[in-house]
mmCIF file of C-alpha atoms in Angstrom:
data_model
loop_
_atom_site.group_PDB
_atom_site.id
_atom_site.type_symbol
_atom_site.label_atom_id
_atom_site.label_comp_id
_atom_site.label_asym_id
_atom_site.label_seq_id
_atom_site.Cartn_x
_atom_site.Cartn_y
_atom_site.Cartn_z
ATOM 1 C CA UNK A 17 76.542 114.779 128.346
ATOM 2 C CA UNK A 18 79.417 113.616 130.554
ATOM 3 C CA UNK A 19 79.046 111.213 132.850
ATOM 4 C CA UNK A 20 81.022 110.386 135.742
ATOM 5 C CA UNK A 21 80.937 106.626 137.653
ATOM 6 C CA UNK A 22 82.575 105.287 140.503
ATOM 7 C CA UNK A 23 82.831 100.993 140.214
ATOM 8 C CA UNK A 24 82.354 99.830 137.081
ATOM 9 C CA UNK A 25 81.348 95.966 138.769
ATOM 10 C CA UNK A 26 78.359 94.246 137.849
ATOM 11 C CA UNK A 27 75.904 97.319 137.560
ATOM 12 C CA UNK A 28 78.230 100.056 136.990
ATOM 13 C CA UNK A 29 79.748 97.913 134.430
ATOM 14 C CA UNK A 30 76.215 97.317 132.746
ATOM 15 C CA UNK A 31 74.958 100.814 132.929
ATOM 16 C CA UNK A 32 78.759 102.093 130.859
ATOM 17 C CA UNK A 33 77.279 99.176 128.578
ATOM 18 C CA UNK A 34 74.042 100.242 128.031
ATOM 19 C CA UNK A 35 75.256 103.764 127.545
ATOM 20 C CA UNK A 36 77.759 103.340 124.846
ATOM 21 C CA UNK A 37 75.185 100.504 123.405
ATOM 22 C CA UNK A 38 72.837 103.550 123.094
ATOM 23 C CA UNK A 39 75.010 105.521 120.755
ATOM 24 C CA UNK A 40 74.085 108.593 122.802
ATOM 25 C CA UNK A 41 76.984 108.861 124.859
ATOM 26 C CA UNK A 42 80.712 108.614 123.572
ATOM 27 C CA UNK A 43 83.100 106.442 125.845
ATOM 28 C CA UNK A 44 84.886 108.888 125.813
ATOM 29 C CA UNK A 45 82.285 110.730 127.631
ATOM 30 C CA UNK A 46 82.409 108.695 130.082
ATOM 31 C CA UNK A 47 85.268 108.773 133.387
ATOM 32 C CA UNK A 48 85.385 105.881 135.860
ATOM 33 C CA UNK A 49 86.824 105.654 139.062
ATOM 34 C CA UNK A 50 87.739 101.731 139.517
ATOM 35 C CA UNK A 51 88.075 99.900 142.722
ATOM 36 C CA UNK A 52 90.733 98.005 144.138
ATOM 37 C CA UNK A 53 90.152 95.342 141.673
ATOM 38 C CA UNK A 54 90.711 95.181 137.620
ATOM 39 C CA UNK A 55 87.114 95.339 136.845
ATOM 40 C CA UNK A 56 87.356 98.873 135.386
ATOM 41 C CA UNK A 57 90.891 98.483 133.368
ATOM 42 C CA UNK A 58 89.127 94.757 132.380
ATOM 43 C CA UNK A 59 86.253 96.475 130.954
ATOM 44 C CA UNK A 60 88.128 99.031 129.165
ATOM 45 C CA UNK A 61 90.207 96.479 126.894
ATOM 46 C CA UNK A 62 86.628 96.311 125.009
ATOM 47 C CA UNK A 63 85.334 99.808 126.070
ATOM 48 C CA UNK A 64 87.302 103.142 125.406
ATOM 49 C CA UNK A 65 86.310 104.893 128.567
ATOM 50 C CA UNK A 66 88.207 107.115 130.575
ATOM 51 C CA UNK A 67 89.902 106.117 134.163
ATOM 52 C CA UNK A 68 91.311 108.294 137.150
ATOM 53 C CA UNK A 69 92.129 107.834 140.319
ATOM 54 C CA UNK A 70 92.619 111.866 140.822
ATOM 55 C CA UNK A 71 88.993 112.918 142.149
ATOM 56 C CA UNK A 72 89.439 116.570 140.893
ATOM 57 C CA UNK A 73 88.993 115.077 137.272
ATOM 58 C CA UNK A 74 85.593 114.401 137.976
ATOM 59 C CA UNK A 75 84.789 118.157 138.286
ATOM 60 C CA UNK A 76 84.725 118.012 134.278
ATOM 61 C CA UNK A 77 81.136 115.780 134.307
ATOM 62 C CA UNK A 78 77.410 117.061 134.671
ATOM 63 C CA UNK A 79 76.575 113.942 137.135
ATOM 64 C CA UNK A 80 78.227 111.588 138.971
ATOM 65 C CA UNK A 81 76.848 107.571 139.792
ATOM 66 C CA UNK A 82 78.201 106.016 142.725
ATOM 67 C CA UNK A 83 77.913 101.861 142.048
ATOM 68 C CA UNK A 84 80.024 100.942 144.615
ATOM 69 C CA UNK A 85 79.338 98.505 147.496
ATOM 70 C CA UNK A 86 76.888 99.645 150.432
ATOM 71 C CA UNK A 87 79.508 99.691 153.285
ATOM 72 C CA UNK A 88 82.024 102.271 151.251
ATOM 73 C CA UNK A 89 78.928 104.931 149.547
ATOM 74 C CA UNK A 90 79.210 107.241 152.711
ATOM 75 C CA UNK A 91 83.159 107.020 152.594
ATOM 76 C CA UNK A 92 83.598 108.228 148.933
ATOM 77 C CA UNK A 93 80.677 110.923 149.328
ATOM 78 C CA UNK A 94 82.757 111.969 152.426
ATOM 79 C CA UNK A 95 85.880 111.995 150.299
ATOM 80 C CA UNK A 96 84.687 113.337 147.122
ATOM 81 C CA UNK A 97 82.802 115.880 148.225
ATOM 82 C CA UNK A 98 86.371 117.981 149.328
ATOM 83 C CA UNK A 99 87.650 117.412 145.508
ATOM 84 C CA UNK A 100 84.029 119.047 144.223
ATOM 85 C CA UNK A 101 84.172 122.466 142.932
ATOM 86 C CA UNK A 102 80.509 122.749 142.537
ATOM 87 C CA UNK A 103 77.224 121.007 143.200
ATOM 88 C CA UNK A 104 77.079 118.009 140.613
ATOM 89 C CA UNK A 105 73.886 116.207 140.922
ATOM 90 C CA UNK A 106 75.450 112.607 142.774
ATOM 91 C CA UNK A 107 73.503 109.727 142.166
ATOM 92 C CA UNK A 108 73.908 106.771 144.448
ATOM 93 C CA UNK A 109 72.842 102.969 142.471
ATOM 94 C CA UNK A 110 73.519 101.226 145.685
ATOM 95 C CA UNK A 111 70.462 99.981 148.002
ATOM 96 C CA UNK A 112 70.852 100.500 151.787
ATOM 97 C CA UNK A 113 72.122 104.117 152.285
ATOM 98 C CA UNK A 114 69.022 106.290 152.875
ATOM 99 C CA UNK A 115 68.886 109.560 151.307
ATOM 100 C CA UNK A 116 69.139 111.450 154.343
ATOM 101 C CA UNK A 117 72.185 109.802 155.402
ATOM 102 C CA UNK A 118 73.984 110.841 152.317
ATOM 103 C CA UNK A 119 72.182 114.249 152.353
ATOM 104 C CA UNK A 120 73.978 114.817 155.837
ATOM 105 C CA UNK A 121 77.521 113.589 154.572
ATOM 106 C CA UNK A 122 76.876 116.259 151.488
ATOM 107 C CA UNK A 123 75.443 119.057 153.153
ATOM 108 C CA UNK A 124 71.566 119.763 153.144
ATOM 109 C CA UNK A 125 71.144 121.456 149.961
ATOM 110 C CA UNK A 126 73.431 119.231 147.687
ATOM 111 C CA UNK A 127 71.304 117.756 144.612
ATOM 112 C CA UNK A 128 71.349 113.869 145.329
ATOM 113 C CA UNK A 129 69.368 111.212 144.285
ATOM 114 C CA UNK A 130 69.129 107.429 144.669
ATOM 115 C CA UNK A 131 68.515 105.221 141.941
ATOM 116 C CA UNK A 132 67.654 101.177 141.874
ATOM 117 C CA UNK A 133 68.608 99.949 137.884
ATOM 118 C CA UNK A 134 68.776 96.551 137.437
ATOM 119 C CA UNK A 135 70.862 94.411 135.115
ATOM 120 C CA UNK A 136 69.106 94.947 131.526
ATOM 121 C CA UNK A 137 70.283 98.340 131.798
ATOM 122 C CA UNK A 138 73.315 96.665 129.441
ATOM 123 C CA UNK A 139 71.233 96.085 126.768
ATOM 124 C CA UNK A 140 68.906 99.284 127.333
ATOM 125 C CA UNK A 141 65.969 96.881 128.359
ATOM 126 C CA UNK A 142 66.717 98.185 131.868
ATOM 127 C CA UNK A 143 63.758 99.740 134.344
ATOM 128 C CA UNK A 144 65.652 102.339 136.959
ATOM 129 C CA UNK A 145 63.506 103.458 140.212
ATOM 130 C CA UNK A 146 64.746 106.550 141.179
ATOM 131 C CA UNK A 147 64.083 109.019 144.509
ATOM 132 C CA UNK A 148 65.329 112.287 144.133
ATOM 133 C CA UNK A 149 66.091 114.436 147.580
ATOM 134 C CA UNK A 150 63.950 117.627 148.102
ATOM 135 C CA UNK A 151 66.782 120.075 147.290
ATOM 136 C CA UNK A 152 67.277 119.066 143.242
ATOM 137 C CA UNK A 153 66.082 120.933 140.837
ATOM 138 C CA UNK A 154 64.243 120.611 137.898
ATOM 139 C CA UNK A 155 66.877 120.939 135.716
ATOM 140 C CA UNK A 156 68.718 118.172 137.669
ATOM 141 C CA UNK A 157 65.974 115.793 137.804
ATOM 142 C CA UNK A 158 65.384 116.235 133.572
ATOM 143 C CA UNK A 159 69.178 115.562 133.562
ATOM 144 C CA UNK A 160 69.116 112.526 134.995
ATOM 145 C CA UNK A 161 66.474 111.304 134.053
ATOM 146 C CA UNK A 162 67.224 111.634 130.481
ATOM 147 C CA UNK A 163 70.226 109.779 131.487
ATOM 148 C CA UNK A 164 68.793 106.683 132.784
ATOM 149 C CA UNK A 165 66.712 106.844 130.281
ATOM 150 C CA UNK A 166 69.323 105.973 127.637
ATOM 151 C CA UNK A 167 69.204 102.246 129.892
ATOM 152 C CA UNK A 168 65.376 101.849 129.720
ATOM 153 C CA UNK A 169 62.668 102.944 131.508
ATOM 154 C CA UNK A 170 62.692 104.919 134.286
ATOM 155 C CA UNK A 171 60.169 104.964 137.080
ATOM 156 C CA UNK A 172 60.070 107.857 140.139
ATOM 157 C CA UNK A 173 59.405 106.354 143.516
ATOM 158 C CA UNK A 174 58.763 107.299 147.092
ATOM 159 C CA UNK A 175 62.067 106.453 149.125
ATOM 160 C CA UNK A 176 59.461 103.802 151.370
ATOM 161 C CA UNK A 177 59.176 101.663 148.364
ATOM 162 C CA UNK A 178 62.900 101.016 146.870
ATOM 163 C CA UNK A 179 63.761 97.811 148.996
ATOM 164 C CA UNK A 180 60.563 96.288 146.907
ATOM 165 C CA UNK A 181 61.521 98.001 143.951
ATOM 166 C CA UNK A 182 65.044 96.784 143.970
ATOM 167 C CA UNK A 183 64.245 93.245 145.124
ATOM 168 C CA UNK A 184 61.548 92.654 142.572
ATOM 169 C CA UNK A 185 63.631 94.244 140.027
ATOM 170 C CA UNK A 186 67.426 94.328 140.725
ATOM 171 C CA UNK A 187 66.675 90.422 141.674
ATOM 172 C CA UNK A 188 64.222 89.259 139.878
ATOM 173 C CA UNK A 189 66.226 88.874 137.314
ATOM 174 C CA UNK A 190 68.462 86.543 138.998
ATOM 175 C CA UNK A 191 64.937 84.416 139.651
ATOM 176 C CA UNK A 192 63.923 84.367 135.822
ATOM 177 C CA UNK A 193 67.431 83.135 135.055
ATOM 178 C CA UNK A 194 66.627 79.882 137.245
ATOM 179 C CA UNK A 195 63.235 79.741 135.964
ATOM 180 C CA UNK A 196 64.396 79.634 132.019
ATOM 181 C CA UNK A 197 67.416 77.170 133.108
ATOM 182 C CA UNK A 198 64.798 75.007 134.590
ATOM 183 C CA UNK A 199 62.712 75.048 131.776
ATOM 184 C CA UNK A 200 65.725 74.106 129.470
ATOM 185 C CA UNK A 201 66.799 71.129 131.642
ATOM 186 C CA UNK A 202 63.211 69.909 131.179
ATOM 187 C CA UNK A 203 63.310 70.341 127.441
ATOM 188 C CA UNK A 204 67.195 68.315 127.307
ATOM 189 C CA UNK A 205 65.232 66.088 128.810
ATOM 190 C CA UNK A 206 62.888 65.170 126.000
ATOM 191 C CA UNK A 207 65.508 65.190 123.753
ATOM 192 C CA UNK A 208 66.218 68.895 122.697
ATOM 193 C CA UNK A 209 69.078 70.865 122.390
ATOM 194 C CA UNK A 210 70.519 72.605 124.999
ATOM 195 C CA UNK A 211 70.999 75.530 122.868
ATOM 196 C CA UNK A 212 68.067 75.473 121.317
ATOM 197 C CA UNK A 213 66.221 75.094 124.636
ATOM 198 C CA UNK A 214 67.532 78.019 126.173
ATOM 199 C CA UNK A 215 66.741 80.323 123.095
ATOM 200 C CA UNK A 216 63.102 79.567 122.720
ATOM 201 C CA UNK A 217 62.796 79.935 126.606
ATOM 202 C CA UNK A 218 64.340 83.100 126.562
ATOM 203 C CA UNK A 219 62.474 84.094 123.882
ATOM 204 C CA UNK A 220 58.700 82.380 125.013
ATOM 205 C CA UNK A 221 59.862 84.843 128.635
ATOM 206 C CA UNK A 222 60.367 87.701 126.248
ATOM 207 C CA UNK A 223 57.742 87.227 124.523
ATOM 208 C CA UNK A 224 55.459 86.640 127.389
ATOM 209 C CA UNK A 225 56.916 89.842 128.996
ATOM 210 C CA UNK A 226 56.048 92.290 125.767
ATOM 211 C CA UNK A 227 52.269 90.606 125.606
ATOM 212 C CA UNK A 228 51.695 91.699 129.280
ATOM 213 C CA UNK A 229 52.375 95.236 128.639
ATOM 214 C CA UNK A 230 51.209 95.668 125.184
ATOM 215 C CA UNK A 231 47.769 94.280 126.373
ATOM 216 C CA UNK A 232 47.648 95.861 129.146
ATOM 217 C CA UNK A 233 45.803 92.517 130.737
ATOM 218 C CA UNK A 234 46.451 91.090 134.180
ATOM 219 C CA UNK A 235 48.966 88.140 134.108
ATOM 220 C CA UNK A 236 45.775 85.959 135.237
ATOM 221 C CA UNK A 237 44.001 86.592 131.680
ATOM 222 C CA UNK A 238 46.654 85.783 129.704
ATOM 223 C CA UNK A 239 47.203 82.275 131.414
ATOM 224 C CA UNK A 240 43.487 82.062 131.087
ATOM 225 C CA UNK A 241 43.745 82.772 127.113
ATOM 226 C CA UNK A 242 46.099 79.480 127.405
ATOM 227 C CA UNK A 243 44.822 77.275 129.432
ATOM 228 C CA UNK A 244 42.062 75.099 127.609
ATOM 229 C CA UNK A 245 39.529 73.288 129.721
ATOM 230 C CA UNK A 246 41.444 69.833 130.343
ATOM 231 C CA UNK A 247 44.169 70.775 128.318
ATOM 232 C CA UNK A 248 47.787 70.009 128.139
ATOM 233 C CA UNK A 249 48.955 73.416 129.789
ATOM 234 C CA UNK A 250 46.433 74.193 132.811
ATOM 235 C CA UNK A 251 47.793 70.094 133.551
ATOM 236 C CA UNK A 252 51.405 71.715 133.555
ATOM 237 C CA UNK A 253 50.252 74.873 136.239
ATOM 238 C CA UNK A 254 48.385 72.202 138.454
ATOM 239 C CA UNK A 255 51.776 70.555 138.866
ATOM 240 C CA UNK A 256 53.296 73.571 139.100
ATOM 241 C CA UNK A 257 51.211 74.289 142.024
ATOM 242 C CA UNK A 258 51.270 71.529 143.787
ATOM 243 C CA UNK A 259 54.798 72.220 143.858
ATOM 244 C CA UNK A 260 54.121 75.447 145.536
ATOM 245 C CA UNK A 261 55.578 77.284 142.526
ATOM 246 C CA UNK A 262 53.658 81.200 143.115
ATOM 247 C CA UNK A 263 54.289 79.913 147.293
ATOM 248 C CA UNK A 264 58.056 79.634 146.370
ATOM 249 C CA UNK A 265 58.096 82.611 144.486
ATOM 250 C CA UNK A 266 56.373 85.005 147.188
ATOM 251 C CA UNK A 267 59.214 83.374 149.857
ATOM 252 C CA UNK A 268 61.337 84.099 148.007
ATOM 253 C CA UNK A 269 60.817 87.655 147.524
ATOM 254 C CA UNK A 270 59.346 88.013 151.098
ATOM 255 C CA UNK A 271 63.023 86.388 152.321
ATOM 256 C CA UNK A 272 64.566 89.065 150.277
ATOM 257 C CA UNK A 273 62.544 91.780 151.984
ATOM 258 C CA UNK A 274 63.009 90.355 155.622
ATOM 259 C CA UNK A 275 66.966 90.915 155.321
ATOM 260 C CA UNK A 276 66.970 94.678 154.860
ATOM 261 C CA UNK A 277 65.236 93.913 158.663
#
């Protein structure tokens, strides 16, 4: 499989991570179109990729990924699509074009597809919401979503739902970051390490994460199975909530949601 990606930033630079880190794809399976910054030639000091800047080139992959900013995915459809000598699926990772805008720049029967990955994708821990247009085939859609697969999981979506899909998880991460700094702060505080504080967060947040969907239990039962009548933790959530801690976290996903608006 050859894959083609224009911007190789923060997620297209963590999806040609989480592709070589697979073992399924060769770098040098892989061609990149960088920006006007070095992130692209940066990346490939560690990463054997390939780079062009001559959009005909891209004619030798089975897809191409657009993970370029919002404000420029209509201009590169519009100027890739002249360079195209046949219909390669195109796969925009960018939030805030709509499907039927892109659909218009390509042409009405043009396999496209828009697809929400978040940051894990780097270490193949990834989850990808994807909404394919009406005009791919089946043989497209089993393409790419073998693809994305190689990043993690990969969940299809109706187009209404990928703002909340790509707020709760393109930046949710950002939110558990805070939450597991926090928590190591409080630990340095008692007299741990720093290091050591941020590795058995991460890991209690990991571990948390992999209990909630082995057991298939609601988040509520497992904080039950932990909470002792007058016990040390369900003291911890009552502070918590005083603090407004689930409040904060709602705003700030509602906040999120209000500036697609």
């Amino acid at each position: 499989m050859k894959i083609g990606i224009f911007g190789a930033g923060h997620m297209g630079g963590a999806m040609i991570k989480g592709w070589v880190r697979s073992n399924s794809i060769s770098p040098t399976d892989i061609l990149v179109k960088g920006g006007k910054g070095d992130t692209a030639k940066k990346l490939k000091q560690n990463i054997p990729f390939n780079i062009t800047d001559n959009l005909e080139d891209f004619n030798q992959v089975d897809m191409i990924f657009l993970a370029v900013k919002t404000p420029i995915i209509l201009p590169v459809i519009n100027d890739l699509k002249n360079h195209l000598n046949k219909d390669l699926p195109i796969i925009s990772v960018s939030a805030g074009v709509p499907i039927s805008l892109m659909q218009e720049a390509l042409g009405g029967s043009y396999p496209i597809a828009q697809a929400i990955p978040n940051t894990p994708v780097q270490i193949n821990q990834g989850i990808t919401g994807i909404v394919y247009s009406q005009s791919i085939s089946n043989l497209d859609k089993i393409a790419i979503h073998d693809c994305l697969s190689l990043l993690g999981i990969v969940e299809e979506i109706s187009e209404d739902k990928i703002d909340i899909f790509g707020t709760l998880a393109g930046c949710g991460p950002a939110f558990v970051d805070v939450f597991m700094e926090a928590l190591g702060d409080a630990a340095v505080l008692h007299g741990m390490d720093r290091k050591l504080a941020y590795t058995v967060a991460a890991k209690m947040v990991s571990g948390s994460a992999n209990l909630l969907l082995d057991s298939n239990k609601h988040p509520g039962e497992l904080k039950d199975g932990v909470t002792s009548p007058g016990g040390t933790t369900i003291k911890g959530i009552a502070a918590l909530e005083k603090e407004g801690f689930r409040y904060a976290t709602i705003s700030g996903i509602d906040t999120i949601m209000q500036s697609y608006k």
